[in-house]
Coordinates of C-alpha atoms and ligand atoms in Angstrom, one line a residue:
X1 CA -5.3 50.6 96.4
X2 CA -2.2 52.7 95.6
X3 CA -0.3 56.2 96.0
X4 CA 2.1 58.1 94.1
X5 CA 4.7 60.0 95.0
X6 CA 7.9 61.8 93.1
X7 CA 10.6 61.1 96.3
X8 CA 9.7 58.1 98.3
X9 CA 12.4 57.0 100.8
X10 CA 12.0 53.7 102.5
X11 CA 13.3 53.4 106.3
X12 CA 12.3 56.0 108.9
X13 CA 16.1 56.1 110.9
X14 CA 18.2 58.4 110.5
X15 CA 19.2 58.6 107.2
X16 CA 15.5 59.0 106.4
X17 CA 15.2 61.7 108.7
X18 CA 18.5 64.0 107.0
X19 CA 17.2 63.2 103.9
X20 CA 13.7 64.7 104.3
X21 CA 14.7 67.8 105.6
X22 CA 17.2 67.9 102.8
X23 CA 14.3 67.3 100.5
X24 CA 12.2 70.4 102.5
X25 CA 15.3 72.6 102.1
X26 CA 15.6 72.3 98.8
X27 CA 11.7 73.1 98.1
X28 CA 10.0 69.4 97.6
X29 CA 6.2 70.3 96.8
X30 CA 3.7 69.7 99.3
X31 CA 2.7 65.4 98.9
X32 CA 5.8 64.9 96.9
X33 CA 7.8 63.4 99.4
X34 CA 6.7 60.3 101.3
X35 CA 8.7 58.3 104.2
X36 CA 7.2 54.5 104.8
X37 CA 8.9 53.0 108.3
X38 CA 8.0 50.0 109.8
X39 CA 8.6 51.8 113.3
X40 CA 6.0 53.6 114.9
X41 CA 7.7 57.3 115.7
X42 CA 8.9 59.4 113.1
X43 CA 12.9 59.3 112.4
X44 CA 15.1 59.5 115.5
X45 CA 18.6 59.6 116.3
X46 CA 19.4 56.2 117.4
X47 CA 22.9 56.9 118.7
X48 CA 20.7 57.8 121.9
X49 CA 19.3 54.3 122.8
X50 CA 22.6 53.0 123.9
X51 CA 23.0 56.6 125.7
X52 CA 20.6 59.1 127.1
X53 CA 17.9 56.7 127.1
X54 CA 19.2 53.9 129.4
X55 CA 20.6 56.7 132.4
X56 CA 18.4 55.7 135.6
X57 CA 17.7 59.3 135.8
X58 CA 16.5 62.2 133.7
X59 CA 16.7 59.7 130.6
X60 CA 15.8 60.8 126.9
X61 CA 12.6 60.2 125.8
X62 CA 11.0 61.1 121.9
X63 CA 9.8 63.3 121.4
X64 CA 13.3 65.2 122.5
X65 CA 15.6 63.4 120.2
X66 CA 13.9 62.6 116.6
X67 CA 16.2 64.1 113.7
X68 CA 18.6 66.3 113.2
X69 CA 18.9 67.4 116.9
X70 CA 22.1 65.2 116.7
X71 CA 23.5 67.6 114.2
X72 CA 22.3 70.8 116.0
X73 CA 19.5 71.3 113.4
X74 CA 16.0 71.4 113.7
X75 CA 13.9 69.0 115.0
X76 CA 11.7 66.7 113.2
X77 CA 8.5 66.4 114.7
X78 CA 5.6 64.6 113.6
X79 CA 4.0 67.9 112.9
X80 CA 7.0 69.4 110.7
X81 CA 6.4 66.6 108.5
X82 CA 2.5 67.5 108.3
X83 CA 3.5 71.1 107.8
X84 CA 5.9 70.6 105.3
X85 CA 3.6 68.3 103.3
X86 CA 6.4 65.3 103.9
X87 CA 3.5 62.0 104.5
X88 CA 4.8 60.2 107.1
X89 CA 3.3 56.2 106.3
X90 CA 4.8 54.7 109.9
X91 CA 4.5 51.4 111.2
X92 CA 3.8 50.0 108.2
X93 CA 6.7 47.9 106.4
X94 CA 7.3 47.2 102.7
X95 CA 7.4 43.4 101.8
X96 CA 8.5 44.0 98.3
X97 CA 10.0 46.3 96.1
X98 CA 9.6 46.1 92.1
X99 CA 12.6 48.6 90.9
X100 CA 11.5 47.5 87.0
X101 CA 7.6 48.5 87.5
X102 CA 9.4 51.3 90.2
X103 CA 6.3 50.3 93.0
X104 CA 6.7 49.0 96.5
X105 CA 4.4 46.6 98.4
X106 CA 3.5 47.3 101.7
X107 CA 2.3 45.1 104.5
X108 CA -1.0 47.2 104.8
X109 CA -1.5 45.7 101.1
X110 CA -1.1 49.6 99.7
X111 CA 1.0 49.8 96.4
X112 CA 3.1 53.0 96.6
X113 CA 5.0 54.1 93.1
X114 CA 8.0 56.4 93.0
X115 CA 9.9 58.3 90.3
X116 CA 12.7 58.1 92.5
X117 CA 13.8 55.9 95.7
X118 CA 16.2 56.4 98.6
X119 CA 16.8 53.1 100.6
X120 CA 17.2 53.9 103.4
X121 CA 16.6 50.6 105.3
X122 CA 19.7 50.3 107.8
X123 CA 20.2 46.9 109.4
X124 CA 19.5 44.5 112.1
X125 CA 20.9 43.1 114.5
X126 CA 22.5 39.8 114.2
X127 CA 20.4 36.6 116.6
X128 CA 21.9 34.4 118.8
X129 CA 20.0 31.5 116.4
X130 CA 22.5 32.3 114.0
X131 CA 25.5 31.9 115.9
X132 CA 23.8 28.2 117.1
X133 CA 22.3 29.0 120.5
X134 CA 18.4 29.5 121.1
X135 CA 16.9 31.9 123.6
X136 CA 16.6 35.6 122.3
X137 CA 12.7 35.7 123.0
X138 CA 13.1 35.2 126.5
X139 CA 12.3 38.7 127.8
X140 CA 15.7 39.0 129.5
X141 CA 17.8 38.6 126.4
X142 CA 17.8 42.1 125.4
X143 CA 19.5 43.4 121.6
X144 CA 19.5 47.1 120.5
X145 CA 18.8 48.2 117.7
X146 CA 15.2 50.4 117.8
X147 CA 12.7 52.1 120.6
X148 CA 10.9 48.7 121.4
X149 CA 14.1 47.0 122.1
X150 CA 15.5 49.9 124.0
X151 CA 12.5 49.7 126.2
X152 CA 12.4 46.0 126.5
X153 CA 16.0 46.5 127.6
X154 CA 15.0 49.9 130.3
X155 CA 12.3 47.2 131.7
X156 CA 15.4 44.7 132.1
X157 CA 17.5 47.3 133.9
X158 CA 14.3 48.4 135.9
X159 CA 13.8 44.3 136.9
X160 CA 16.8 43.8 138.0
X161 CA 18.0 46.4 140.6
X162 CA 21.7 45.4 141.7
X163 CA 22.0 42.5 139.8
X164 CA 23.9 40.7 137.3
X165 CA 23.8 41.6 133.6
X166 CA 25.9 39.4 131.2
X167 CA 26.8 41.6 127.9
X168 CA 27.5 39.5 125.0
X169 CA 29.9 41.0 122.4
X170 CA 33.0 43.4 122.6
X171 CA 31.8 46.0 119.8
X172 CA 29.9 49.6 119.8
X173 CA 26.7 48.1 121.6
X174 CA 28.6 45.9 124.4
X175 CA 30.6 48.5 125.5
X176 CA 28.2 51.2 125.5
X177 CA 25.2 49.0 126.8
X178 CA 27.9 47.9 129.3
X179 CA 28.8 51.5 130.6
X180 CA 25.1 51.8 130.8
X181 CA 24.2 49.2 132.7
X182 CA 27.0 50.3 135.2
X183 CA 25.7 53.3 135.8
X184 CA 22.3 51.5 136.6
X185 CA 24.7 50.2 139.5
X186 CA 24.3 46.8 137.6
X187 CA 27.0 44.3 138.2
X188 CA 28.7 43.8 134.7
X189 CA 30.4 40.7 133.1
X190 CA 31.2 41.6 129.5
X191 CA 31.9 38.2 127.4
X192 CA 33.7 38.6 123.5
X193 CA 35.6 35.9 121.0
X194 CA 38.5 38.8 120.4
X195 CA 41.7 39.2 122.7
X196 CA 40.5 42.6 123.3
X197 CA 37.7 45.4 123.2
X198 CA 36.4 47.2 119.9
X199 CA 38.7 45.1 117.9
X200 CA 37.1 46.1 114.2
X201 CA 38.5 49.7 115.3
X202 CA 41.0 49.8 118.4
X203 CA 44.6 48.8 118.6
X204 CA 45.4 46.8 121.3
X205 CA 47.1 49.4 123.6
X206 CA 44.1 51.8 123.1
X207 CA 41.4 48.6 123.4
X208 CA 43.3 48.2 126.8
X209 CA 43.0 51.4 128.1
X210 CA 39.2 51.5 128.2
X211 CA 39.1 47.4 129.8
X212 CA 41.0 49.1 133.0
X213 CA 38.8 52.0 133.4
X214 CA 35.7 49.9 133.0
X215 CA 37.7 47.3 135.4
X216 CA 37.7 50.6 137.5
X217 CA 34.4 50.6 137.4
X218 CA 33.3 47.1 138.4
X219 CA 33.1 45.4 134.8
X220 CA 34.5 41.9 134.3
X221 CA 36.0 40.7 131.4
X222 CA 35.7 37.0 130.0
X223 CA 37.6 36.8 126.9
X224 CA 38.4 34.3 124.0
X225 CA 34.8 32.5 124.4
X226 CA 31.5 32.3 123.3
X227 CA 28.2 31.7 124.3
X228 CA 27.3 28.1 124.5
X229 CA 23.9 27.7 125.7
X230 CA 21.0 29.6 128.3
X231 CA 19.3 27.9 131.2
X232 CA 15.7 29.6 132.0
X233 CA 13.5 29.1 134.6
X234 CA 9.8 28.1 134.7
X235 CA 8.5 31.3 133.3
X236 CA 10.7 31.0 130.4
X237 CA 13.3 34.2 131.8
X238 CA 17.1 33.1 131.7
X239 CA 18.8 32.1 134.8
X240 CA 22.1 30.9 133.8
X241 CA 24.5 31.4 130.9
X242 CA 26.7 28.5 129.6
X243 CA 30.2 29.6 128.4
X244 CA 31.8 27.5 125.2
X245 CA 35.1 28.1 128.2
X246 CA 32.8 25.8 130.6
X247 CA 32.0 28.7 132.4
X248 CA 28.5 29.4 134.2
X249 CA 27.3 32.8 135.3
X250 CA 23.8 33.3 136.9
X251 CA 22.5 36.2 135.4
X252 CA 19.5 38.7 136.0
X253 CA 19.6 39.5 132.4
X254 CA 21.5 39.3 129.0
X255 CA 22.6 42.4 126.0
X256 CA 23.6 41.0 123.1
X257 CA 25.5 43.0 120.6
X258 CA 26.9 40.7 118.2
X259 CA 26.9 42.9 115.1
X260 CA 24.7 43.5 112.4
X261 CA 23.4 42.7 109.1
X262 CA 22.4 45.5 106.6
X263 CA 18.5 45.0 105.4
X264 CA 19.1 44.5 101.3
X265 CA 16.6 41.4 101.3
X266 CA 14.2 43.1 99.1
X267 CA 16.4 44.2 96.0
X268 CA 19.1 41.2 95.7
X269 CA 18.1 39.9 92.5
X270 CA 16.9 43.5 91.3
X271 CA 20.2 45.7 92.4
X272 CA 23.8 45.4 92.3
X273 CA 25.2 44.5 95.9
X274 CA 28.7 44.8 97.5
X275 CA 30.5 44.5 101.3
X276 CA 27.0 43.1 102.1
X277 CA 25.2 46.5 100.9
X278 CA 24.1 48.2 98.3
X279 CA 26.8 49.1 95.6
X280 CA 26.4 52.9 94.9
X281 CA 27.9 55.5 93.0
X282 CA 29.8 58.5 94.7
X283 CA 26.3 60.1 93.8
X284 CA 24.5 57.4 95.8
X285 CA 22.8 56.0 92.8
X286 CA 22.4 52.3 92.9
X287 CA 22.8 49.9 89.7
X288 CA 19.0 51.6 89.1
X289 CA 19.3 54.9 88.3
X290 CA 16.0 55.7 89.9
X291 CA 16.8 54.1 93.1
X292 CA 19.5 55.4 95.2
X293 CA 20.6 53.6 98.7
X294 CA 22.2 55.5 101.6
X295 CA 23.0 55.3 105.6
X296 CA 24.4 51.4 106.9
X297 CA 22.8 50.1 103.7
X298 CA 25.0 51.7 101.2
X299 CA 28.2 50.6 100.1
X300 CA 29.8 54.2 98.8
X301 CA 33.0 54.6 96.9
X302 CA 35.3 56.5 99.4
X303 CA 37.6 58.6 97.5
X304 CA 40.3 59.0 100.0
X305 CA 40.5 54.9 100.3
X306 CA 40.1 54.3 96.0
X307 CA 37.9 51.1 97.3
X308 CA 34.2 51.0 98.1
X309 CA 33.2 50.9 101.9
X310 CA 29.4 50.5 104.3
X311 CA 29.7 52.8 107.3
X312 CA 27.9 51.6 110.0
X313 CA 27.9 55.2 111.5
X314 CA 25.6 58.4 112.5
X315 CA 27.8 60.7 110.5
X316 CA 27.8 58.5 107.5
X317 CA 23.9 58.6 107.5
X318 CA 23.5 61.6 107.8
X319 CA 25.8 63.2 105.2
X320 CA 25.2 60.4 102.7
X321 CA 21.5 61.6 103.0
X322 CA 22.1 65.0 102.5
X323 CA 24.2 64.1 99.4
X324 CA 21.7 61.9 97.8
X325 CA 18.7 64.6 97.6
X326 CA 20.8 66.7 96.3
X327 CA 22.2 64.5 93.5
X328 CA 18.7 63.9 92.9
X329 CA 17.2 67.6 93.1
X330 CA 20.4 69.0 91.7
X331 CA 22.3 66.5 89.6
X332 CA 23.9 69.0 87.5
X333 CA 25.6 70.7 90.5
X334 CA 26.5 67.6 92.6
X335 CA 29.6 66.5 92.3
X336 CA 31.0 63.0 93.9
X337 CA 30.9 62.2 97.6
X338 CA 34.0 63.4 99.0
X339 CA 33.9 61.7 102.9
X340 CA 36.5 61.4 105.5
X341 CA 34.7 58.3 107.7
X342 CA 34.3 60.2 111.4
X343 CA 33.2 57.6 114.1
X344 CA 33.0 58.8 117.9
X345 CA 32.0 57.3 121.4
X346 CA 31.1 58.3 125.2
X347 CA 30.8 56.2 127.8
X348 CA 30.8 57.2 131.6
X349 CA 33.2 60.4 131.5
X350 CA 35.0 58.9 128.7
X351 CA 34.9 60.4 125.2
X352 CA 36.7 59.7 121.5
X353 CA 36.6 60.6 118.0
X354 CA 38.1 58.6 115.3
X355 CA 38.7 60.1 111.8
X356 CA 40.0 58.3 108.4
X357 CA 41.4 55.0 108.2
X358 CA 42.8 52.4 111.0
X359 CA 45.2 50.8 108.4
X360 CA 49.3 51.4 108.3
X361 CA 51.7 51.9 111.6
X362 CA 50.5 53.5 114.4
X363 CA 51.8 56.1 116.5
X364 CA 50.7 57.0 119.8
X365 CA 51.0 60.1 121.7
X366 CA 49.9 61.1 125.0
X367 CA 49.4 59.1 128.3
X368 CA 47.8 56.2 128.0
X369 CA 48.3 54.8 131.7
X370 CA 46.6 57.8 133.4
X371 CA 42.9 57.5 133.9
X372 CA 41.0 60.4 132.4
X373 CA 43.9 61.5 130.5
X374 CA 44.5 62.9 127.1
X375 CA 45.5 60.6 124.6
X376 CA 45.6 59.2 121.1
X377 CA 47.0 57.6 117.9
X378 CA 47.6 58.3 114.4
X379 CA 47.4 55.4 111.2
X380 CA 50.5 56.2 109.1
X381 CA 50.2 54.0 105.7
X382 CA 52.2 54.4 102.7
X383 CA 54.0 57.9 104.0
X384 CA 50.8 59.6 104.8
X385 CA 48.6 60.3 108.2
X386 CA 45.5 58.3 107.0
X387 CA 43.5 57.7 110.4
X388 CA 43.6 59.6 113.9
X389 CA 42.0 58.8 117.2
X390 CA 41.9 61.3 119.9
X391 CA 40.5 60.6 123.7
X392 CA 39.6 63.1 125.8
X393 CA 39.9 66.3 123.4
X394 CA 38.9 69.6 123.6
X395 CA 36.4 70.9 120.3
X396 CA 39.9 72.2 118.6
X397 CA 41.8 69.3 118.5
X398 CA 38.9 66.7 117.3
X399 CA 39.1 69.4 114.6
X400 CA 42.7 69.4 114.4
X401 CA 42.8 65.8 113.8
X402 CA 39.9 65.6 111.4
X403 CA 41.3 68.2 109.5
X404 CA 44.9 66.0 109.6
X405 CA 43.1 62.9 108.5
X406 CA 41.8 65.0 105.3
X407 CA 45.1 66.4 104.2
X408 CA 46.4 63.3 104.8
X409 CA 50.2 65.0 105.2
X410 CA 53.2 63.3 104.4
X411 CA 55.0 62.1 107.5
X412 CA 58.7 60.8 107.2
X413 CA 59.7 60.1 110.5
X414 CA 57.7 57.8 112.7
X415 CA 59.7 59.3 115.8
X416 CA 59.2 62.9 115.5
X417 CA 55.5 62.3 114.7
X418 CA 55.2 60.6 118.0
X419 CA 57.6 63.6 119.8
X420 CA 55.2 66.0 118.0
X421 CA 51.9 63.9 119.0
X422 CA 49.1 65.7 118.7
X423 CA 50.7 69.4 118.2
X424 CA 51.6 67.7 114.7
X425 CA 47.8 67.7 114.1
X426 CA 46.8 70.6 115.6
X427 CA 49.8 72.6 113.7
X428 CA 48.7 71.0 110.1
Ligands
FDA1 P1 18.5 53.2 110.7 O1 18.7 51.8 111.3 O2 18.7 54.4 111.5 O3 17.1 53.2 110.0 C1 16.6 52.2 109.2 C2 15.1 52.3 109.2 O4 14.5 51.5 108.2 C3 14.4 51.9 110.5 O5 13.4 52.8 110.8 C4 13.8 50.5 110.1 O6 12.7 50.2 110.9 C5 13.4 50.8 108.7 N1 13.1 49.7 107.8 C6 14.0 48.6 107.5 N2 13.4 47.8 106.7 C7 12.2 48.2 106.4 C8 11.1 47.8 105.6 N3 11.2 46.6 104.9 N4 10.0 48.5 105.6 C9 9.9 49.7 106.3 N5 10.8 50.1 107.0 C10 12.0 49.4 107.1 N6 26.8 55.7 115.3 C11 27.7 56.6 115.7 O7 28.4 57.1 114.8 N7 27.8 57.0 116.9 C12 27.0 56.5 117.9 O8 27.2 56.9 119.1 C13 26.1 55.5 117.6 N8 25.3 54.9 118.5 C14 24.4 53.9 118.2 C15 23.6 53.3 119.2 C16 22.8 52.3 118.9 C17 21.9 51.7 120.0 C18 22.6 51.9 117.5 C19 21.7 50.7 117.2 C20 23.4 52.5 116.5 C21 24.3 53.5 116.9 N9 25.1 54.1 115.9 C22 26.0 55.1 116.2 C23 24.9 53.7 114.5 C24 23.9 54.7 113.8 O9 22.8 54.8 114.6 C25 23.5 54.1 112.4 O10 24.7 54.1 111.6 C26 22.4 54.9 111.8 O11 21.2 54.8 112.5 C27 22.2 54.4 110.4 O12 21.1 55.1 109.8 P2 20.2 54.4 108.7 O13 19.2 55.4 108.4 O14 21.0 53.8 107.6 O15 19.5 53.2 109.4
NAD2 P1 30.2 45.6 116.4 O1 30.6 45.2 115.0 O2 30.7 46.9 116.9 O3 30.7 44.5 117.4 C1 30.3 43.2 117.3 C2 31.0 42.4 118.4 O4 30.3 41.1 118.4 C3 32.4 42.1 118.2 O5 33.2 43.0 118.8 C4 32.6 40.8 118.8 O6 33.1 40.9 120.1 C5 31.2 40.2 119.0 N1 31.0 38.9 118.4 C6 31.0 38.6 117.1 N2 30.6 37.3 117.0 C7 30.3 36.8 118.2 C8 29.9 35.6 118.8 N3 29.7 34.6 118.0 N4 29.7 35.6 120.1 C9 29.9 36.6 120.9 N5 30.3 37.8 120.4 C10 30.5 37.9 119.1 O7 28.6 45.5 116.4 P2 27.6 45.9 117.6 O8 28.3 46.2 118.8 O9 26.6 44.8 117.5 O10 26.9 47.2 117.0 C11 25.9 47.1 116.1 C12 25.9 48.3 115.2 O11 25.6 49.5 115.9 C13 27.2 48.6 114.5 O12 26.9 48.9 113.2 C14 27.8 49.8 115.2 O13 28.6 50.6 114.3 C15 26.5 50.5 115.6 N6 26.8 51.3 116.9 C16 27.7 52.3 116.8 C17 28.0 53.0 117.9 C18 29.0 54.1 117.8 O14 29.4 54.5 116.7 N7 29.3 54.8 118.9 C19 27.3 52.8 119.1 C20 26.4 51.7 119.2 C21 26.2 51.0 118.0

């Protein structure tokens, strides 16, 4: 059996989600457009798993957060698709893709063709197994990467009132699980390789700042180690985690967030690949010119940098969806991707933004002893502003320093940017 469509995009995240109402904008025909997930809920915006969905109280739950609510637009409901002709083929995942013949196999045994393909299959999370320790099924090792493990991980929490959670990994997902589990008045020991927090992104002195508020607020840190090994009771639940340090730590439950891997498996050997992903033109178009890739999977010329990056990031997705359709729909009035990378978190009463590059000198402004303060850094490489963090600003200055990070001025003297802090940004 088998189905044709024009647009097919494969994934149901959030790329998937930006793309099809991209698609709908720009006046895809009723049955043109098909999305094939192996989740079972139309696209979401995942940044809320690690959020909304884990507070103890008045948490999110679908169908309030399915795409693009994130970007203030409108909100993707299993019936907008129906309405707007867009078929929705969900929990059902493809097991292989033929780019030559331009048809995808799913696991339902359906062949689906396309005249033209958005991957849009994100990632997954990185296992324990692969790192050398066994243990993830036990149903109080928790990862995060979709609504099933986001429950599994809201049952931990619910299990294990006042007790002790060990978080595994210093990155986005350890930090914000962490935060998380805090606020579920869950006692908190965070455990990373790195000498500090966040370390793909934060400087030392910024990376320190959020240890001693989370200090503040109960959390533990054990860094410089790994995970050696679990311990697990009778029922199969882990008791006890092993340290590569020697130490032990009787736990009520385990987060891992040990990064991820983006999911290419079904085109290497058909497609070009690069940084792990999916080598793409600034029109998103893979080596294939059918087939374009976009979201965590896609590794996208940035202009601003002259080298291809992957973005594992919300904003990413969402605009390099937007930019595929219409260098599909419109290739004649697309021009290249023209993208400032824009990465942002909140945890507790905390909030940042990051814009451009981390690379160069930095220069901090701001206090960064003060607890709840106002604060940041700029990335000066080569003479020129390239990056810009900002905690706790107001709408105006996130703007400020996004708009900084674009124009990328010239900067000449390291002191009076610092003197200037973030009225340099705000005056650009
Ligand atoms: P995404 O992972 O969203 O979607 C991929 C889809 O493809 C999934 O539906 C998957 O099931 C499907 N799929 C994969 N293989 C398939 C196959 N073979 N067949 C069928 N379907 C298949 N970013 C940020 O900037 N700020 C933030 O606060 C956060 N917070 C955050 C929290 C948590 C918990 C996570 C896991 C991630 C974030 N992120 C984030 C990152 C952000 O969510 C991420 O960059 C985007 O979801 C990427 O969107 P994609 O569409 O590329 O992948
Ligand atoms: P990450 O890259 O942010 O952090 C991975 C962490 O894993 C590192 O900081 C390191 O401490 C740790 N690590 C690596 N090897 C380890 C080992 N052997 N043992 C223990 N720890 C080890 O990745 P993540 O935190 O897993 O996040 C997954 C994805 O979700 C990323 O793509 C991230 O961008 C995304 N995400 C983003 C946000 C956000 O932008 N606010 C929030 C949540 C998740």
């Amino acid at each position: 059996m088998g189905r044709a469509f024009v647009y097919v995009i494969l994934g149901g995240g959030v790329s998937a989600g930006y793309a099809a109402l991209e698609f709908v904008r720009r006046g895809v025909s009723h049955g043109e457009l098909c999305i094939i997930s192996n989740e079972s809920v139309a696209p979401y915006e995942r940044p809320a798993l690690s959020k909304g969905y884990l507070l103890p109280e008045a948490a999110a739950r679908l169908p309030s957060f399915h795409t693009c609510v994130g970007a203030n637009e409108e909100r993707l409901t299993p019936k907008w698709y129906k309405e707007h002709g867009v078929e929705l083929v969900l929990g059902t995942g493809v097991k292989s893709a033929d780019v030559k013949r331009k048809t995808l196999l799913t696991t339902t045994g359906e062949t689906i063709s396309y005249k033209f393909l958005i991957i849009a299959t994100g990632a997954r999370a990185l296992k324990l197994e692969e790192f050398g320790v066994n243990g993830s099924d036990a149903e109080n090792v928790c990862y995060l990467r979709d609504i099933s493990d986001a429950n599994r991980l809201v049952n931990a929490i619910q299990s294990s009132p006042g007790g002790n959670a060990v978080v595994i990994g210093g990155g986005y997902i350890g930090m914000e699980c962490a935060a998380s589990l805090v606020i579920n008045k869950i006692n908190v020991t965070m455990v990373f390789p790195e000498a500090h927090c966040m370390a793909r992104l934060l400087t030392p002195k910024i990376a320190s700042y959020y240890e001693e508020y989370y200090k503040s607020r109960g959390v533990k840190f054990i860094k410089g180690t790994v995970l050696s090994s679990f311990d697990f009771d009778s029922n199969g639940k882990v008791t006890d985690v092993t340290l590569r340090d020697g130490t032990k730590l009787s736990v009520d439950m385990v987060v891992v967030g040990i990064r991820i891997r983006p999911n290419t498996g079904l085109f290497e050997g058909q497609l070009t690949l690069e940084k792990g992903g999916i080598k793409v033109n600034g029109m998103f178009q893979s080596s294939n010119s059918s087939v374009y890739a976009i979201g965590d999977v896609a590794a996208f010329p940035v202009k601003a940098f002259g080298e291809k990056r992957r973005l594992e990031h919300v904003d990413s997705a969402r605009k390099s969806a937007k930019h595929a359709v219409s260098s599909i729909m419109e290739p004649d009035k697309t021009g290249e991707f023209d993208y400032i990378p824009f990465f942002y978190s909140r945890v507790f009463t905390l909030s940042w933004q990051f814009y451009g590059d981390n690379a160069g000198e930095v220069v901090y402004y701001g206090d960064l002893s003060a607890s709840g303060s106002t604060f940041g850094a700029y990335w000066v490489n080569k003479g020129h502003v390239v990056g810009a963090f900002l905690e706790g600003g107001t709408r105006e200055e996130y703007e400020a320093i996004a708009k900084t990070t674009t124009l990328r001025p010239a900067v000449e003297d390291l002191t009076e940017l610092e003197r200037q802090g973030l009225g340099f940004a705000v005056a650009v």
